[in-house]
Amino acid sequence: MNIEDYRPFLSPALAKATDLIVASGEGCYLTDIHGERYLDFVQGIAVNALGHGHPKIVEAIKKQAGKLIHASFNLVHYPSTLELARRLAAVTPGRLDSVFFSNGGAEAIDGALKLARVFTKRPAIIAFQGSFHGRTLGALSVTGSKAKYRKYVEPMAGPVYFAPYPSKDLCPDGFNTAQRTAYCLNELDHLFAYLIAPDQVAAIIMEPVQGEGGYVVPEKAFVQGIRERCSQYGILLIIDEIQSGYGRTGRMFASEQFGVVPDIMTVGKALAGGLPMSAVVALPEIMAEWHPGMHGTTFGGHPVSAAAALAVLDVFQEEDLLDHVRKMGGYLKSRLLDLQQKYTCITDVRGLGLMQAIEFSHPDGSPAPDMLSRVRADCLKRRLLTLGCGVHENGMRFATPFNIKKEEMDQGLSIIDRVLSGICTH
């Protein structure tokens, strides 16, 4: 089997990081059709919470598929999906207890935006530069991580206004974290004063930790400042936890790291441990205004995905997975800081839990996407799969499974170390 034989049948719109044809996966590893084994630090783009082929997820899928695969949740109820809604409400913060199930992250974002407008009867949305929320038309309208995503697609589903996120790339040079926080909150206030009255804003949507934008972690004061402004003006706060949530930062949801509870939350990626599933979770009084027929889905709340998601929650409890994420996240950060001390091309290490990234720059301080490309290509030759991030495409993000073992982490970091020794200066 050769990928070139099939390329004529595949749309080029989906960018491919490799030409691998993978036959199987187990834990942290993927095996291609030639029997070559790869250490996978991508994990379906932060999807496989428990790695590939976790036995409890596999068994749950088999058991549910043997009973019922699909009948549409808008026609009948499924026991697995009903139970998942109850258990999801139990782990989400505050009173985020009402769930609408979807299939993927972008679909959940579209739903959250619709819900905010329905509830508030207001037209405008505020999003952040550097954000990534998806590539459907609605989700793309609030995405600000790369201009190329929006090219030739205007006009978007507006009105949407963008404010700066407190990353060093979006703030004046030389600002420290406190200055960036103050600057970005001030710019948001300017937005209210000059461009869009706050009583016309339905929602502010934000990633508590930016994902594709570079794994940027803001100060607690920034996230809390957004929450305060939303409460002051009757604006709904939508927190996009699709990548940062469900345990990746060491708390069940990243917003908990900042002491903030949103009005609407989107969840996805790790939710069903590898199967397509997402959700919009909201305060009951907000969801109550989304009357029957105002939103819908054919496959959302799929019983097999729900069964897999229940298995993921079981493992969270049985293995104290969040504690493991915190411990391995601390270990990963210490190792990445060691690499930064060793190699001058690594100019930043940032993240929380197992949501970490390193950034590459040239000696003059300019972004080094060319260097990242070389590093990733050499890692692939050494059988390590990696993932980029950042507006300038010069960041490497680590999206390992939550149950990764120390020896697996060491194996991947050793490969990166060897690659960097041939590319970067000591």
GROMACS .gro file of C-alpha atoms in nm:
model
  426
    1MET     CA    1   0.000   0.000   0.000
    2ASN     CA    2   0.143   0.336  -0.109
    3ILE     CA    3  -0.006   0.672  -0.015
    4GLU     CA    4   0.059   0.802  -0.367
    5ASP     CA    5  -0.194   0.550  -0.500
    6TYR     CA    6  -0.464   0.710  -0.289
    7ARG     CA    7  -0.367   1.078  -0.298
    8PRO     CA    8  -0.585   1.153  -0.607
    9PHE     CA    9  -0.892   1.062  -0.400
   10LEU     CA   10  -0.807   1.283  -0.101
   11SER     CA   11  -0.874   1.656  -0.077
   12PRO     CA   12  -0.553   1.857  -0.039
   13ALA     CA   13  -0.737   2.085   0.204
   14LEU     CA   14  -0.645   1.854   0.491
   15ALA     CA   15  -0.278   1.920   0.561
   16LYS     CA   16  -0.082   1.603   0.634
   17ALA     CA   17   0.207   1.609   0.878
   18THR     CA   18   0.343   1.272   0.758
   19ASP     CA   19   0.283   1.012   0.488
   20LEU     CA   20   0.262   0.729   0.741
   21ILE     CA   21  -0.009   0.468   0.697
   22VAL     CA   22  -0.075   0.337   1.046
   23ALA     CA   23  -0.206  -0.013   1.111
   24SER     CA   24  -0.235  -0.025   1.491
   25GLY     CA   25  -0.172   0.155   1.816
   26GLU     CA   26  -0.106   0.062   2.176
   27GLY     CA   27  -0.051   0.302   2.465
   28CYS     CA   28   0.204   0.564   2.363
   29TYR     CA   29   0.293   0.390   2.036
   30LEU     CA   30   0.169   0.363   1.677
   31THR     CA   31   0.277   0.093   1.434
   32ASP     CA   32   0.268   0.148   1.059
   33ILE     CA   33   0.185  -0.104   0.787
   34HIS     CA   34   0.555  -0.193   0.756
   35GLY     CA   35   0.583  -0.285   1.122
   36GLU     CA   36   0.774   0.030   1.221
   37ARG     CA   37   0.688   0.149   1.573
   38TYR     CA   38   0.659   0.520   1.655
   39LEU     CA   39   0.645   0.693   1.992
   40ASP     CA   40   0.339   0.917   1.963
   41PHE     CA   41   0.356   1.256   2.137
   42VAL     CA   42   0.061   1.381   1.928
   43GLN     CA   43  -0.209   1.133   2.034
   44GLY     CA   44  -0.470   1.228   1.777
   45ILE     CA   45  -0.402   1.599   1.849
   46ALA     CA   46  -0.452   1.578   2.228
   47VAL     CA   47  -0.747   1.339   2.191
   48ASN     CA   48  -0.636   1.003   2.330
   49ALA     CA   49  -0.655   1.070   2.702
   50LEU     CA   50  -0.549   0.715   2.785
   51GLY     CA   51  -0.332   0.647   2.482
   52HIS     CA   52  -0.409   0.408   2.198
   53GLY     CA   53  -0.626   0.103   2.254
   54HIS     CA   54  -0.677   0.131   2.629
   55PRO     CA   55  -0.842  -0.200   2.725
   56LYS     CA   56  -1.124  -0.042   2.925
   57ILE     CA   57  -1.218   0.187   2.637
   58VAL     CA   58  -1.195  -0.098   2.385
   59GLU     CA   59  -1.414  -0.320   2.602
   60ALA     CA   60  -1.672  -0.044   2.651
   61ILE     CA   61  -1.688   0.018   2.276
   62LYS     CA   62  -1.727  -0.354   2.199
   63LYS     CA   63  -1.998  -0.401   2.460
   64GLN     CA   64  -2.203  -0.102   2.345
   65ALA     CA   65  -2.158  -0.179   1.973
   66GLY     CA   66  -2.290  -0.527   2.038
   67LYS     CA   67  -2.609  -0.378   2.177
   68LEU     CA   68  -2.677  -0.068   1.969
   69ILE     CA   69  -2.465   0.150   1.741
   70HIS     CA   70  -2.701   0.433   1.646
   71ALA     CA   71  -3.066   0.534   1.653
   72SER     CA   72  -3.026   0.915   1.684
   73PHE     CA   73  -3.041   1.085   2.022
   74ASN     CA   74  -3.310   1.322   1.893
   75LEU     CA   75  -3.541   1.023   1.848
   76VAL     CA   76  -3.464   0.803   2.149
   77HIS     CA   77  -3.259   0.811   2.468
   78TYR     CA   78  -2.948   0.596   2.523
   79PRO     CA   79  -2.854   0.471   2.873
   80SER     CA   80  -2.485   0.541   2.812
   81THR     CA   81  -2.548   0.899   2.698
   82LEU     CA   82  -2.789   0.974   2.981
   83GLU     CA   83  -2.536   0.848   3.234
   84LEU     CA   84  -2.258   1.048   3.069
   85ALA     CA   85  -2.462   1.369   3.094
   86ARG     CA   86  -2.512   1.309   3.465
   87ARG     CA   87  -2.146   1.229   3.530
   88LEU     CA   88  -2.022   1.515   3.315
   89ALA     CA   89  -2.236   1.758   3.514
   90ALA     CA   90  -2.078   1.617   3.830
   91VAL     CA   91  -1.723   1.706   3.723
   92THR     CA   92  -1.783   2.043   3.554
   93PRO     CA   93  -1.734   2.349   3.779
   94GLY     CA   94  -2.009   2.548   3.945
   95ARG     CA   95  -2.360   2.496   3.812
   96LEU     CA   96  -2.257   2.395   3.460
   97ASP     CA   97  -2.505   2.108   3.461
   98SER     CA   98  -2.695   2.117   3.131
   99VAL     CA   99  -2.536   1.936   2.836
  100PHE     CA  100  -2.585   1.937   2.460
  101PHE     CA  101  -2.376   1.666   2.292
  102SER     CA  102  -2.209   1.720   1.954
  103ASN     CA  103  -1.945   1.540   1.748
  104GLY     CA  104  -1.637   1.764   1.731
  105GLY     CA  105  -1.487   2.077   1.874
  106ALA     CA  106  -1.585   2.320   1.599
  107GLU     CA  107  -1.944   2.198   1.611
  108ALA     CA  108  -1.954   2.261   1.987
  109ILE     CA  109  -1.817   2.612   1.934
  110ASP     CA  110  -2.087   2.687   1.676
  111GLY     CA  111  -2.347   2.566   1.922
  112ALA     CA  112  -2.207   2.775   2.207
  113LEU     CA  113  -2.212   3.091   1.995
  114LYS     CA  114  -2.571   3.026   1.890
  115LEU     CA  115  -2.674   2.961   2.250
  116ALA     CA  116  -2.515   3.286   2.371
  117ARG     CA  117  -2.697   3.491   2.110
  118VAL     CA  118  -3.028   3.317   2.177
  119PHE     CA  119  -3.005   3.375   2.551
  120THR     CA  120  -2.886   3.737   2.549
  121LYS     CA  121  -3.067   3.853   2.234
  122ARG     CA  122  -2.745   4.040   2.153
  123PRO     CA  123  -2.554   4.016   1.823
  124ALA     CA  124  -2.182   4.060   1.892
  125ILE     CA  125  -1.908   3.821   2.000
  126ILE     CA  126  -1.562   3.913   2.128
  127ALA     CA  127  -1.275   3.669   2.070
  128PHE     CA  128  -0.898   3.691   2.108
  129GLN     CA  129  -0.607   3.722   1.871
  130GLY     CA  130  -0.404   3.401   1.873
  131SER     CA  131  -0.713   3.191   1.941
  132PHE     CA  132  -0.811   2.871   1.765
  133HIS     CA  133  -1.167   2.745   1.790
  134GLY     CA  134  -1.211   2.544   1.470
  135ARG     CA  135  -1.259   2.578   1.096
  136THR     CA  136  -1.632   2.556   1.036
  137LEU     CA  137  -1.763   2.897   0.934
  138GLY     CA  138  -1.892   2.984   1.280
  139ALA     CA  139  -1.584   2.859   1.467
  140LEU     CA  140  -1.354   3.019   1.211
  141SER     CA  141  -1.526   3.352   1.269
  142VAL     CA  142  -1.384   3.356   1.624
  143THR     CA  143  -1.045   3.205   1.532
  144GLY     CA  144  -0.748   3.440   1.522
  145SER     CA  145  -0.442   3.215   1.518
  146LYS     CA  146  -0.352   3.230   1.148
  147ALA     CA  147  -0.469   3.461   0.871
  148LYS     CA  148  -0.443   3.181   0.616
  149TYR     CA  149  -0.738   3.001   0.775
  150ARG     CA  150  -0.961   3.297   0.690
  151LYS     CA  151  -0.821   3.363   0.343
  152TYR     CA  152  -1.089   3.376   0.070
  153VAL     CA  153  -1.362   3.290   0.323
  154GLU     CA  154  -1.473   3.640   0.421
  155PRO     CA  155  -1.728   3.761   0.513
  156MET     CA  156  -1.743   3.568   0.838
  157ALA     CA  157  -2.038   3.506   1.068
  158GLY     CA  158  -2.017   3.843   1.241
  159PRO     CA  159  -2.022   4.068   1.417
  160VAL     CA  160  -1.704   3.945   1.585
  161TYR     CA  161  -1.443   4.172   1.746
  162PHE     CA  162  -1.091   4.064   1.841
  163ALA     CA  163  -0.895   4.174   2.146
  164PRO     CA  164  -0.528   4.092   2.218
  165TYR     CA  165  -0.441   3.792   2.434
  166PRO     CA  166  -0.155   3.850   2.681
  167SER     CA  167   0.115   3.664   2.491
  168LYS     CA  168   0.446   3.833   2.420
  169ASP     CA  169   0.374   3.824   2.045
  170LEU     CA  170   0.058   4.032   2.084
  171CYS     CA  171   0.182   4.293   2.331
  172PRO     CA  172   0.446   4.569   2.313
  173ASP     CA  173   0.806   4.448   2.323
  174GLY     CA  174   0.964   4.432   2.665
  175PHE     CA  175   0.641   4.399   2.863
  176ASN     CA  176   0.646   4.155   3.154
  177THR     CA  177   0.348   3.932   3.232
  178ALA     CA  178   0.180   4.185   3.461
  179GLN     CA  179   0.217   4.461   3.201
  180ARG     CA  180   0.077   4.234   2.929
  181THR     CA  181  -0.225   4.156   3.147
  182ALA     CA  182  -0.293   4.523   3.212
  183TYR     CA  183  -0.242   4.612   2.846
  184CYS     CA  184  -0.484   4.348   2.717
  185LEU     CA  185  -0.756   4.428   2.969
  186ASN     CA  186  -0.717   4.797   2.881
  187GLU     CA  187  -0.746   4.717   2.510
  188LEU     CA  188  -1.069   4.528   2.581
  189ASP     CA  189  -1.203   4.832   2.764
  190HIS     CA  190  -1.109   5.043   2.461
  191LEU     CA  191  -1.302   4.801   2.243
  192PHE     CA  192  -1.612   4.865   2.455
  193ALA     CA  193  -1.559   5.240   2.441
  194TYR     CA  194  -1.479   5.283   2.071
  195LEU     CA  195  -1.617   4.990   1.869
  196ILE     CA  196  -1.893   4.788   2.035
  197ALA     CA  197  -2.110   4.885   2.331
  198PRO     CA  198  -2.097   4.611   2.594
  199ASP     CA  199  -2.477   4.586   2.602
  200GLN     CA  200  -2.456   4.462   2.243
  201VAL     CA  201  -2.209   4.181   2.322
  202ALA     CA  202  -2.360   3.835   2.366
  203ALA     CA  203  -2.040   3.661   2.474
  204ILE     CA  204  -1.666   3.673   2.515
  205ILE     CA  205  -1.511   3.345   2.404
  206MET     CA  206  -1.165   3.246   2.517
  207GLU     CA  207  -0.930   2.955   2.565
  208PRO     CA  208  -0.805   2.964   2.925
  209VAL     CA  209  -0.475   2.836   2.784
  210GLN     CA  210  -0.436   2.900   2.413
  211GLY     CA  211  -0.382   2.578   2.218
  212GLU     CA  212  -0.273   2.608   1.858
  213GLY     CA  213  -0.182   2.971   1.930
  214GLY     CA  214   0.121   2.844   2.122
  215TYR     CA  215   0.015   2.688   2.457
  216VAL     CA  216   0.012   3.039   2.605
  217VAL     CA  217  -0.073   3.054   2.976
  218PRO     CA  218  -0.212   3.391   3.089
  219GLU     CA  219  -0.192   3.532   3.439
  220LYS     CA  220  -0.480   3.453   3.670
  221ALA     CA  221  -0.558   3.827   3.683
  222PHE     CA  222  -0.630   3.831   3.310
  223VAL     CA  223  -0.883   3.548   3.313
  224GLN     CA  224  -1.044   3.687   3.626
  225GLY     CA  225  -1.053   4.032   3.468
  226ILE     CA  226  -1.246   3.890   3.173
  227ARG     CA  227  -1.489   3.719   3.411
  228GLU     CA  228  -1.542   4.045   3.602
  229ARG     CA  229  -1.620   4.241   3.286
  230CYS     CA  230  -1.864   3.975   3.168
  231SER     CA  231  -2.047   3.984   3.500
  232GLN     CA  232  -2.049   4.365   3.502
  233TYR     CA  233  -2.206   4.398   3.157
  234GLY     CA  234  -2.429   4.089   3.143
  235ILE     CA  235  -2.202   3.928   2.883
  236LEU     CA  236  -2.179   3.550   2.879
  237LEU     CA  237  -1.832   3.401   2.924
  238ILE     CA  238  -1.769   3.104   2.694
  239ILE     CA  239  -1.462   2.905   2.796
  240ASP     CA  240  -1.329   2.677   2.522
  241GLU     CA  241  -1.192   2.374   2.709
  242ILE     CA  242  -1.176   2.151   2.402
  243GLN     CA  243  -0.797   2.116   2.418
  244SER     CA  244  -0.709   2.254   2.761
  245GLY     CA  245  -0.983   2.074   2.952
  246TYR     CA  246  -1.059   1.726   3.069
  247GLY     CA  247  -0.747   1.686   3.277
  248ARG     CA  248  -0.472   1.809   3.047
  249THR     CA  249  -0.349   2.088   3.275
  250GLY     CA  250  -0.371   1.879   3.593
  251ARG     CA  251  -0.715   2.003   3.688
  252MET     CA  252  -1.030   1.862   3.533
  253PHE     CA  253  -1.075   2.193   3.351
  254ALA     CA  254  -0.813   2.460   3.292
  255SER     CA  255  -1.051   2.737   3.402
  256GLU     CA  256  -1.023   2.592   3.752
  257GLN     CA  257  -0.654   2.687   3.749
  258PHE     CA  258  -0.767   3.051   3.735
  259GLY     CA  259  -1.056   3.036   3.983
  260VAL     CA  260  -1.310   3.119   3.713
  261VAL     CA  261  -1.643   2.955   3.629
  262PRO     CA  262  -1.783   3.032   3.281
  263ASP     CA  263  -2.147   3.057   3.180
  264ILE     CA  264  -2.095   2.821   2.886
  265MET     CA  265  -1.818   2.568   2.836
  266THR     CA  266  -1.720   2.364   2.532
  267VAL     CA  267  -1.562   2.021   2.582
  268GLY     CA  268  -1.418   1.780   2.328
  269LYS     CA  269  -1.098   1.603   2.221
  270ALA     CA  270  -1.016   1.385   2.527
  271LEU     CA  271  -1.384   1.349   2.625
  272ALA     CA  272  -1.438   1.007   2.464
  273GLY     CA  273  -1.079   0.883   2.466
  274GLY     CA  274  -1.040   0.868   2.088
  275LEU     CA  275  -1.395   0.859   1.952
  276PRO     CA  276  -1.567   1.169   1.808
  277MET     CA  277  -1.761   1.350   2.079
  278SER     CA  278  -1.797   1.705   2.209
  279ALA     CA  279  -2.039   1.895   2.426
  280VAL     CA  280  -2.175   2.237   2.506
  281VAL     CA  281  -2.225   2.262   2.882
  282ALA     CA  282  -2.412   2.559   3.027
  283LEU     CA  283  -2.596   2.695   3.326
  284PRO     CA  284  -2.947   2.543   3.326
  285GLU     CA  285  -3.121   2.881   3.297
  286ILE     CA  286  -2.917   2.959   2.985
  287MET     CA  287  -2.977   2.622   2.822
  288ALA     CA  288  -3.350   2.652   2.904
  289GLU     CA  289  -3.380   2.931   2.646
  290TRP     CA  290  -3.257   2.697   2.371
  291HIS     CA  291  -3.603   2.570   2.289
  292PRO     CA  292  -3.672   2.245   2.099
  293GLY     CA  293  -3.571   2.266   1.735
  294MET     CA  294  -3.340   2.567   1.777
  295HIS     CA  295  -3.038   2.338   1.749
  296GLY     CA  296  -2.996   1.977   1.649
  297THR     CA  297  -2.770   1.685   1.565
  298THR     CA  298  -2.790   1.348   1.394
  299PHE     CA  299  -2.490   1.177   1.552
  300GLY     CA  300  -2.440   1.386   1.867
  301GLY     CA  301  -2.457   1.191   2.192
  302HIS     CA  302  -2.364   0.873   2.006
  303PRO     CA  303  -2.408   0.572   2.238
  304VAL     CA  304  -2.073   0.413   2.151
  305SER     CA  305  -1.885   0.739   2.206
  306ALA     CA  306  -2.072   0.787   2.532
  307ALA     CA  307  -1.974   0.438   2.648
  308ALA     CA  308  -1.610   0.517   2.573
  309ALA     CA  309  -1.641   0.849   2.759
  310LEU     CA  310  -1.779   0.671   3.065
  311ALA     CA  311  -1.478   0.438   3.058
  312VAL     CA  312  -1.247   0.742   3.050
  313LEU     CA  313  -1.419   0.886   3.359
  314ASP     CA  314  -1.388   0.548   3.534
  315VAL     CA  315  -1.011   0.548   3.479
  316PHE     CA  316  -0.986   0.908   3.604
  317GLN     CA  317  -1.130   0.790   3.934
  318GLU     CA  318  -0.966   0.448   3.961
  319GLU     CA  319  -0.611   0.561   3.879
  320ASP     CA  320  -0.612   0.917   4.023
  321LEU     CA  321  -0.522   1.034   3.676
  322LEU     CA  322  -0.516   1.405   3.759
  323ASP     CA  323  -0.246   1.353   4.019
  324HIS     CA  324  -0.041   1.161   3.762
  325VAL     CA  325  -0.083   1.446   3.511
  326ARG     CA  326   0.042   1.696   3.768
  327LYS     CA  327   0.344   1.483   3.856
  328MET     CA  328   0.438   1.401   3.497
  329GLY     CA  329   0.368   1.761   3.394
  330GLY     CA  330   0.613   1.885   3.656
  331TYR     CA  331   0.870   1.633   3.539
  332LEU     CA  332   0.820   1.730   3.173
  333LYS     CA  333   0.861   2.099   3.252
  334SER     CA  334   1.184   2.038   3.444
  335ARG     CA  335   1.327   1.837   3.154
  336LEU     CA  336   1.225   2.103   2.902
  337LEU     CA  337   1.386   2.375   3.113
  338ASP     CA  338   1.703   2.164   3.115
  339LEU     CA  339   1.691   2.154   2.735
  340GLN     CA  340   1.643   2.530   2.727
  341GLN     CA  341   1.957   2.573   2.939
  342LYS     CA  342   2.146   2.342   2.704
  343TYR     CA  343   2.031   2.483   2.368
  344THR     CA  344   2.016   2.854   2.288
  345CYS     CA  345   1.758   2.798   2.013
  346ILE     CA  346   1.491   2.718   2.276
  347THR     CA  347   1.377   3.061   2.390
  348ASP     CA  348   1.067   2.973   2.591
  349VAL     CA  349   0.917   2.688   2.790
  350ARG     CA  350   0.556   2.726   2.897
  351GLY     CA  351   0.245   2.535   2.992
  352LEU     CA  352   0.053   2.361   3.268
  353GLY     CA  353   0.039   1.990   3.346
  354LEU     CA  354   0.074   1.788   3.027
  355MET     CA  355  -0.003   2.093   2.815
  356GLN     CA  356   0.354   2.213   2.756
  357ALA     CA  357   0.540   2.374   2.469
  358ILE     CA  358   0.886   2.493   2.373
  359GLU     CA  359   0.956   2.778   2.133
  360PHE     CA  360   1.240   2.804   1.881
  361SER     CA  361   1.407   3.131   1.778
  362HIS     CA  362   1.703   3.240   1.569
  363PRO     CA  363   2.003   3.407   1.736
  364ASP     CA  364   1.856   3.750   1.654
  365GLY     CA  365   1.538   3.659   1.844
  366SER     CA  366   1.318   3.615   1.536
  367PRO     CA  367   1.085   3.314   1.519
  368ALA     CA  368   1.246   2.997   1.376
  369PRO     CA  369   0.978   2.790   1.201
  370ASP     CA  370   1.251   2.652   0.973
  371MET     CA  371   1.433   2.515   1.276
  372LEU     CA  372   1.117   2.356   1.415
  373SER     CA  373   1.054   2.195   1.077
  374ARG     CA  374   1.402   2.039   1.082
  375VAL     CA  375   1.360   1.922   1.442
  376ARG     CA  376   1.026   1.758   1.370
  377ALA     CA  377   1.154   1.592   1.053
  378ASP     CA  378   1.457   1.448   1.235
  379CYS     CA  379   1.236   1.332   1.523
  380LEU     CA  380   1.019   1.150   1.270
  381LYS     CA  381   1.326   0.974   1.128
  382ARG     CA  382   1.397   0.857   1.483
  383ARG     CA  383   1.039   0.730   1.519
  384LEU     CA  384   0.898   1.013   1.732
  385LEU     CA  385   0.577   1.189   1.627
  386THR     CA  386   0.558   1.556   1.731
  387LEU     CA  387   0.318   1.847   1.690
  388GLY     CA  388   0.379   2.215   1.614
  389CYS     CA  389   0.198   2.523   1.742
  390GLY     CA  390   0.215   2.901   1.748
  391VAL     CA  391   0.117   3.183   1.516
  392HIS     CA  392   0.470   3.183   1.374
  393GLU     CA  393   0.479   2.800   1.358
  394ASN     CA  394   0.791   2.790   1.574
  395GLY     CA  395   0.654   2.605   1.877
  396MET     CA  396   0.652   2.235   1.959
  397ARG     CA  397   0.367   2.121   2.181
  398PHE     CA  398   0.357   1.805   2.386
  399ALA     CA  399   0.021   1.626   2.381
  400THR     CA  400   0.105   1.294   2.543
  401PRO     CA  401  -0.161   1.070   2.696
  402PHE     CA  402  -0.241   1.146   3.058
  403ASN     CA  403  -0.118   0.803   3.173
  404ILE     CA  404   0.225   0.829   3.007
  405LYS     CA  405   0.503   0.649   3.192
  406LYS     CA  406   0.826   0.822   3.294
  407GLU     CA  407   1.034   0.590   3.073
  408GLU     CA  408   0.817   0.680   2.772
  409MET     CA  409   0.858   1.050   2.844
  410ASP     CA  410   1.234   1.000   2.881
  411GLN     CA  411   1.251   0.810   2.552
  412GLY     CA  412   1.086   1.095   2.362
  413LEU     CA  413   1.287   1.368   2.532
  414SER     CA  414   1.611   1.181   2.464
  415ILE     CA  415   1.524   1.171   2.094
  416ILE     CA  416   1.457   1.545   2.096
  417ASP     CA  417   1.785   1.604   2.279
  418ARG     CA  418   1.983   1.406   2.020
  419VAL     CA  419   1.810   1.591   1.736
  420LEU     CA  420   1.876   1.932   1.889
  421SER     CA  421   2.243   1.848   1.940
  422GLY     CA  422   2.283   1.841   1.562
  423ILE     CA  423   2.077   2.153   1.489
  424CYS     CA  424   2.110   2.402   1.774
  425THR     CA  425   2.412   2.557   1.944
  426HIS     CA  426   2.496   2.462   2.301
   0.00000   0.00000   0.00000
